[in-house]
CSV table of C-alpha atoms and ligand atoms in Angstrom, one decimal:
chain,number,residue,atom,x,y,z
A,1,MET,CA,16.6,-6.7,-31.1
A,2,PRO,CA,17.3,-9.8,-29.0
A,3,LEU,CA,20.8,-11.1,-29.5
A,4,ARG,CA,19.5,-14.7,-29.5
A,5,SER,CA,16.6,-15.7,-31.6
A,6,ALA,CA,13.2,-16.3,-30.0
A,7,GLY,CA,12.0,-19.8,-29.4
A,8,SER,CA,10.5,-22.3,-27.0
A,9,GLY,CA,13.1,-25.0,-27.3
A,10,ARG,CA,15.3,-26.0,-24.3
A,11,LEU,CA,18.7,-24.4,-24.2
A,12,PRO,CA,21.7,-26.7,-23.6
A,13,SER,CA,21.6,-25.4,-20.0
A,14,ASP,CA,18.4,-23.7,-19.1
A,15,PRO,CA,19.2,-21.3,-16.2
A,16,VAL,CA,15.9,-22.1,-14.5
A,17,HIS,CA,14.3,-25.5,-14.5
A,18,HIS,CA,11.2,-25.9,-12.3
A,19,PRO,CA,8.8,-28.2,-14.2
A,20,PHE,CA,6.5,-28.9,-11.3
A,21,PHE,CA,6.2,-25.3,-10.2
A,22,ALA,CA,5.7,-24.3,-13.8
A,23,ARG,CA,2.8,-26.6,-14.2
A,24,TYR,CA,1.3,-25.5,-10.9
A,25,TYR,CA,1.8,-21.8,-11.7
A,26,ALA,CA,0.3,-22.1,-15.1
A,27,ARG,CA,-2.9,-23.4,-13.6
A,28,VAL,CA,-3.1,-21.2,-10.4
A,29,SER,CA,-2.1,-17.9,-12.1
A,30,VAL,CA,-5.0,-18.1,-14.6
A,31,GLY,CA,-7.5,-18.5,-11.8
A,32,ALA,CA,-5.9,-15.6,-9.8
A,33,GLU,CA,-6.7,-13.2,-12.7
A,34,THR,CA,-10.3,-13.0,-11.6
A,35,ARG,CA,-10.3,-14.6,-8.1
A,36,TRP,CA,-7.5,-12.5,-6.7
A,37,GLY,CA,-8.0,-9.4,-9.0
A,38,MET,CA,-4.7,-10.0,-10.8
A,39,ALA,CA,-6.1,-8.9,-14.1
A,40,GLY,CA,-6.8,-5.4,-12.6
A,41,VAL,CA,-3.3,-5.3,-11.1
A,42,ARG,CA,-1.8,-6.1,-14.5
A,43,ASP,CA,-3.8,-3.3,-16.1
A,44,ARG,CA,-2.5,-0.8,-13.6
A,45,LEU,CA,1.1,-2.2,-13.9
A,46,LEU,CA,1.2,-1.6,-17.7
A,47,ALA,CA,-1.1,1.4,-18.2
A,48,GLY,CA,0.5,4.2,-20.2
A,49,LEU,CA,3.6,2.3,-21.4
A,50,SER,CA,4.8,3.1,-24.9
A,51,GLY,CA,7.7,2.2,-27.3
A,52,ARG,CA,9.9,-0.8,-26.9
A,53,VAL,CA,9.4,-2.8,-23.7
A,54,ILE,CA,11.3,-5.7,-22.2
A,55,GLU,CA,9.5,-7.9,-19.8
A,56,ILE,CA,11.7,-10.1,-17.6
A,57,GLY,CA,10.4,-13.4,-16.3
A,58,ALA,CA,7.2,-13.3,-18.4
A,59,GLY,CA,6.0,-16.7,-17.1
A,60,ASN,CA,3.0,-18.0,-19.1
A,61,GLY,CA,2.5,-14.6,-20.6
A,62,LEU,CA,-0.4,-13.3,-18.6
A,63,ASN,CA,0.7,-9.7,-18.9
A,64,PHE,CA,0.6,-9.7,-22.7
A,65,ALA,CA,-3.1,-9.1,-23.0
A,66,HIS,CA,-2.8,-6.0,-20.8
A,67,TYR,CA,-0.2,-4.0,-22.8
A,68,PRO,CA,-1.7,-0.8,-24.2
A,69,ARG,CA,-1.7,-0.4,-28.0
A,70,THR,CA,0.9,2.4,-27.6
A,71,VAL,CA,3.5,-0.3,-27.0
A,72,ALA,CA,5.4,-0.9,-30.3
A,73,GLU,CA,7.0,-4.2,-29.3
A,74,VAL,CA,7.6,-6.4,-26.2
A,75,VAL,CA,10.6,-8.6,-25.8
A,76,ALA,CA,9.6,-11.2,-23.2
A,77,ILE,CA,12.4,-13.0,-21.5
A,78,GLU,CA,11.5,-16.3,-19.8
A,79,PRO,CA,14.1,-18.9,-18.7
A,80,GLU,CA,11.7,-21.8,-17.8
A,81,ARG,CA,11.0,-24.0,-20.8
A,82,ALA,CA,7.4,-25.0,-20.0
A,83,LEU,CA,6.4,-21.5,-19.0
A,84,ARG,CA,8.1,-20.1,-22.1
A,85,GLN,CA,6.1,-22.4,-24.3
A,86,LEU,CA,2.9,-21.1,-22.8
A,87,ALA,CA,4.2,-17.5,-23.2
A,88,VAL,CA,4.7,-18.2,-26.9
A,89,GLU,CA,1.1,-19.3,-27.2
A,90,SER,CA,-0.1,-16.2,-25.3
A,91,ALA,CA,2.1,-14.0,-27.6
A,92,LEU,CA,0.2,-15.4,-30.6
A,93,ARG,CA,-3.0,-14.0,-29.2
A,94,SER,CA,-1.6,-10.7,-28.1
A,95,GLU,CA,-2.6,-7.4,-29.8
A,96,VAL,CA,0.8,-6.0,-29.4
A,97,PRO,CA,3.8,-7.7,-31.0
A,98,VAL,CA,5.6,-10.0,-28.5
A,99,ASP,CA,8.8,-11.8,-29.1
A,100,VAL,CA,9.4,-14.5,-26.5
A,101,VAL,CA,13.1,-15.1,-25.8
A,102,PRO,CA,15.0,-17.6,-23.6
A,103,GLY,CA,17.3,-16.0,-21.1
A,104,ALA,CA,17.7,-15.0,-17.5
A,105,ALA,CA,17.5,-11.6,-15.7
A,106,GLU,CA,21.1,-11.8,-14.6
A,107,ALA,CA,22.4,-11.9,-18.2
A,108,LEU,CA,19.8,-10.3,-20.5
A,109,PRO,CA,20.4,-11.4,-24.1
A,110,VAL,CA,19.8,-7.9,-25.5
A,111,LYS,CA,21.7,-4.8,-26.4
A,112,SER,CA,22.3,-1.9,-23.9
A,113,GLU,CA,20.0,1.0,-23.8
A,114,ALA,CA,17.6,-0.6,-26.3
A,115,PHE,CA,14.3,-0.3,-24.4
A,116,ASP,CA,12.0,2.6,-23.3
A,117,ALA,CA,10.5,0.5,-20.5
A,118,ALA,CA,11.1,-2.7,-18.5
A,119,VAL,CA,8.5,-4.8,-16.6
A,120,VAL,CA,8.9,-7.2,-13.7
A,121,SER,CA,6.0,-8.8,-12.0
A,122,LEU,CA,6.5,-11.4,-9.3
A,123,VAL,CA,10.0,-12.1,-10.5
A,124,LEU,CA,12.5,-10.4,-8.2
A,125,CYS,CA,11.5,-12.9,-5.5
A,126,SER,CA,12.8,-15.7,-7.7
A,127,VAL,CA,15.9,-14.4,-9.4
A,128,ARG,CA,19.2,-15.9,-8.0
A,129,ASP,CA,21.0,-12.6,-7.9
A,130,VAL,CA,18.8,-9.5,-7.4
A,131,PRO,CA,21.6,-6.8,-7.6
A,132,ARG,CA,22.9,-8.3,-10.8
A,133,ALA,CA,19.4,-8.6,-12.3
A,134,LEU,CA,18.6,-5.0,-11.5
A,135,ALA,CA,22.0,-3.9,-12.9
A,136,GLU,CA,21.1,-5.7,-16.1
A,137,ILE,CA,17.7,-4.0,-16.3
A,138,ARG,CA,19.4,-0.7,-15.9
A,139,ARG,CA,21.9,-1.6,-18.7
A,140,VAL,CA,19.1,-2.4,-21.2
A,141,LEU,CA,16.9,0.6,-20.4
A,142,ARG,CA,17.7,3.9,-22.2
A,143,PRO,CA,18.6,6.8,-19.8
A,144,GLY,CA,15.4,8.0,-18.4
A,145,GLY,CA,13.7,4.7,-19.2
A,146,VAL,CA,11.0,3.4,-16.9
A,147,LEU,CA,10.7,0.2,-14.9
A,148,ARG,CA,7.3,-0.9,-13.8
A,149,PHE,CA,7.2,-3.4,-11.0
A,150,PHE,CA,4.7,-5.6,-9.1
A,151,GLU,CA,6.5,-7.6,-6.5
A,152,HIS,CA,5.8,-9.3,-3.2
A,153,GLY,CA,8.2,-9.2,-0.3
A,154,ARG,CA,8.6,-8.8,3.4
A,155,GLY,CA,5.7,-7.3,5.4
A,156,GLY,CA,3.4,-7.6,8.3
A,157,GLY,CA,4.3,-7.7,11.9
A,158,ALA,CA,7.2,-9.4,13.7
A,159,ALA,CA,5.6,-12.8,13.7
A,160,MET,CA,4.8,-12.7,9.9
A,161,ARG,CA,8.4,-11.5,9.1
A,162,PHE,CA,9.8,-14.3,11.3
A,163,THR,CA,7.6,-16.8,9.4
A,164,GLN,CA,8.7,-15.4,6.0
A,165,ARG,CA,12.4,-15.7,7.0
A,166,ALA,CA,11.9,-19.3,8.3
A,167,LEU,CA,10.1,-20.4,5.2
A,168,ASP,CA,12.9,-18.8,3.0
A,169,ARG,CA,15.5,-20.9,4.8
A,170,THR,CA,13.6,-24.1,4.5
A,171,VAL,CA,10.8,-25.3,2.3
A,172,TRP,CA,9.6,-22.3,0.3
A,173,PRO,CA,12.3,-21.8,-2.4
A,174,PRO,CA,12.4,-25.5,-3.4
A,175,LEU,CA,8.6,-25.7,-3.4
A,176,ALA,CA,7.9,-22.4,-5.2
A,177,GLY,CA,10.3,-22.3,-8.1
A,178,GLY,CA,13.1,-20.5,-6.3
A,179,CYS,CA,10.7,-17.8,-4.8
A,180,HIS,CA,11.7,-16.0,-1.6
A,181,LEU,CA,9.2,-14.3,0.8
A,182,SER,CA,11.3,-11.9,2.8
A,183,ARG,CA,13.1,-9.9,0.1
A,184,ASP,CA,12.6,-6.1,0.0
A,185,PRO,CA,12.1,-5.1,-3.7
A,186,VAL,CA,11.9,-1.4,-3.0
A,187,ALA,CA,15.2,-1.3,-1.1
A,188,ALA,CA,16.8,-3.4,-3.8
A,189,LEU,CA,15.7,-0.9,-6.5
A,190,ARG,CA,17.1,2.0,-4.5
A,191,GLU,CA,20.4,0.2,-4.0
A,192,ALA,CA,20.6,-0.6,-7.7
A,193,GLY,CA,20.4,3.2,-8.4
A,194,PHE,CA,16.9,3.4,-9.7
A,195,GLU,CA,14.9,6.6,-9.0
A,196,LEU,CA,11.8,5.5,-7.2
A,197,GLY,CA,8.6,6.9,-8.6
A,198,PRO,CA,5.2,6.5,-7.1
A,199,TYR,CA,4.5,3.0,-5.6
A,200,ARG,CA,1.9,1.6,-3.3
A,201,ARG,CA,1.4,-1.3,-1.1
A,202,VAL,CA,-1.1,-3.9,-2.3
A,203,PHE,CA,-2.3,-7.0,-0.6
A,204,MET,CA,-2.8,-10.1,-2.6
A,205,PRO,CA,-5.5,-11.2,-2.3
A,206,GLU,CA,-6.9,-7.8,-1.5
A,207,LYS,CA,-9.4,-9.2,1.0
A,208,GLY,CA,-9.2,-12.1,3.4
A,209,PRO,CA,-6.4,-13.5,5.6
A,210,ARG,CA,-2.9,-12.4,4.9
A,211,THR,CA,-0.4,-15.1,3.8
A,212,PRO,CA,3.4,-14.7,3.8
A,213,ALA,CA,3.2,-13.9,0.1
A,214,SER,CA,0.5,-11.2,0.5
A,215,PHE,CA,2.7,-8.2,0.9
A,216,CYS,CA,3.1,-6.6,-2.5
A,217,VAL,CA,4.3,-3.3,-4.0
A,218,LEU,CA,3.1,-1.9,-7.3
A,219,GLY,CA,4.9,1.0,-8.8
A,220,THR,CA,7.3,2.8,-11.1
A,221,ALA,CA,11.1,3.5,-11.0
A,222,TRP,CA,13.4,5.1,-13.5
A,223,ARG,CA,16.9,4.7,-14.8
A,224,PRO,CA,18.3,8.2,-14.0
A,225,ALA,CA,18.5,10.3,-17.2
A,226,GLU,CA,22.2,11.1,-16.5
B,301,LIG,C1,5.8,-16.3,-10.1
B,301,LIG,S1,6.3,-16.4,-11.8
B,301,LIG,C2,5.7,-14.8,-12.4
B,301,LIG,C3,5.5,-14.9,-13.9
B,301,LIG,C4,4.9,-13.6,-14.6
B,301,LIG,N1,5.9,-12.5,-14.5
B,301,LIG,C5,3.6,-13.2,-14.0
B,301,LIG,O1,3.4,-12.0,-13.7
B,301,LIG,O2,2.7,-14.0,-13.9
B,301,LIG,C6,8.1,-16.1,-11.7
B,301,LIG,C7,8.7,-16.1,-13.0
B,301,LIG,O3,10.1,-15.7,-12.9
B,301,LIG,C8,10.9,-16.5,-13.7
B,301,LIG,N2,12.3,-16.5,-13.3
B,301,LIG,C9,12.8,-17.2,-12.3
B,301,LIG,N3,14.2,-16.9,-12.2
B,301,LIG,C10,14.4,-16.1,-13.2
B,301,LIG,C11,15.6,-15.4,-13.6
B,301,LIG,N4,16.8,-15.6,-13.1
B,301,LIG,N5,15.5,-14.6,-14.7
B,301,LIG,C12,14.3,-14.3,-15.3
B,301,LIG,N6,13.2,-14.9,-14.9
B,301,LIG,C13,13.2,-15.8,-13.8
B,301,LIG,C14,10.2,-17.9,-13.6
B,301,LIG,O4,10.6,-18.7,-14.6
B,301,LIG,C15,8.8,-17.4,-13.6
B,301,LIG,O5,8.3,-17.3,-15.0
């Protein structure tokens, strides 16, 4: 159960406030479902999940339609007000029950060990404090619980990596809602104590020229069973 009630209203201090990026992402992400094959990626990301799931940084809720019927309930955390409103609308159309809740990855407003699975897609690039966010995800997963991830990060040759770092130090985070291009999500998961399951490199878009945001990983990690 979320500790705070669900809703789309603005909190006294929303931890994330990117209204221009939110508007842009809401439009572009819908087109990417077909144009970039994101719908297929979301299917693969969520296939086989069951029980209680927490999705962190749910955005406009594009994952919701892809959860299998074996999922009993999704608690979807989204800190950005405009995206959260769209997520609430998406939740109403979803076949699995989805509760959209304000909050941030670094302080998840839910009880410990309450979830069988957690989902992050294109979120670890944007959180302010990756180790803290991953520690929170570990906290709310039951021992042996699964984390599914689809994240972009550093990749390509030396010139591409240099470009990613240069963009991260300058225009990219303010333009892209706090996103960073040169993070290493797989290393971050290992450092946070997750057991890495199978994961694979994915390019987004799959064909065509590589951009600094093209280098993605899609996979599974576990909170160790203890
Ligand atoms: C690129 S969007 C991805 C949205 C969605 N997960 C998807 O797959 O389409 C990044 C999302 O991360 C959210 N976000 C940013 N900082 C966050 C934080 N500290 N905690 C949780 N979510 C955050 C943003 O509000 C946004 O919804």
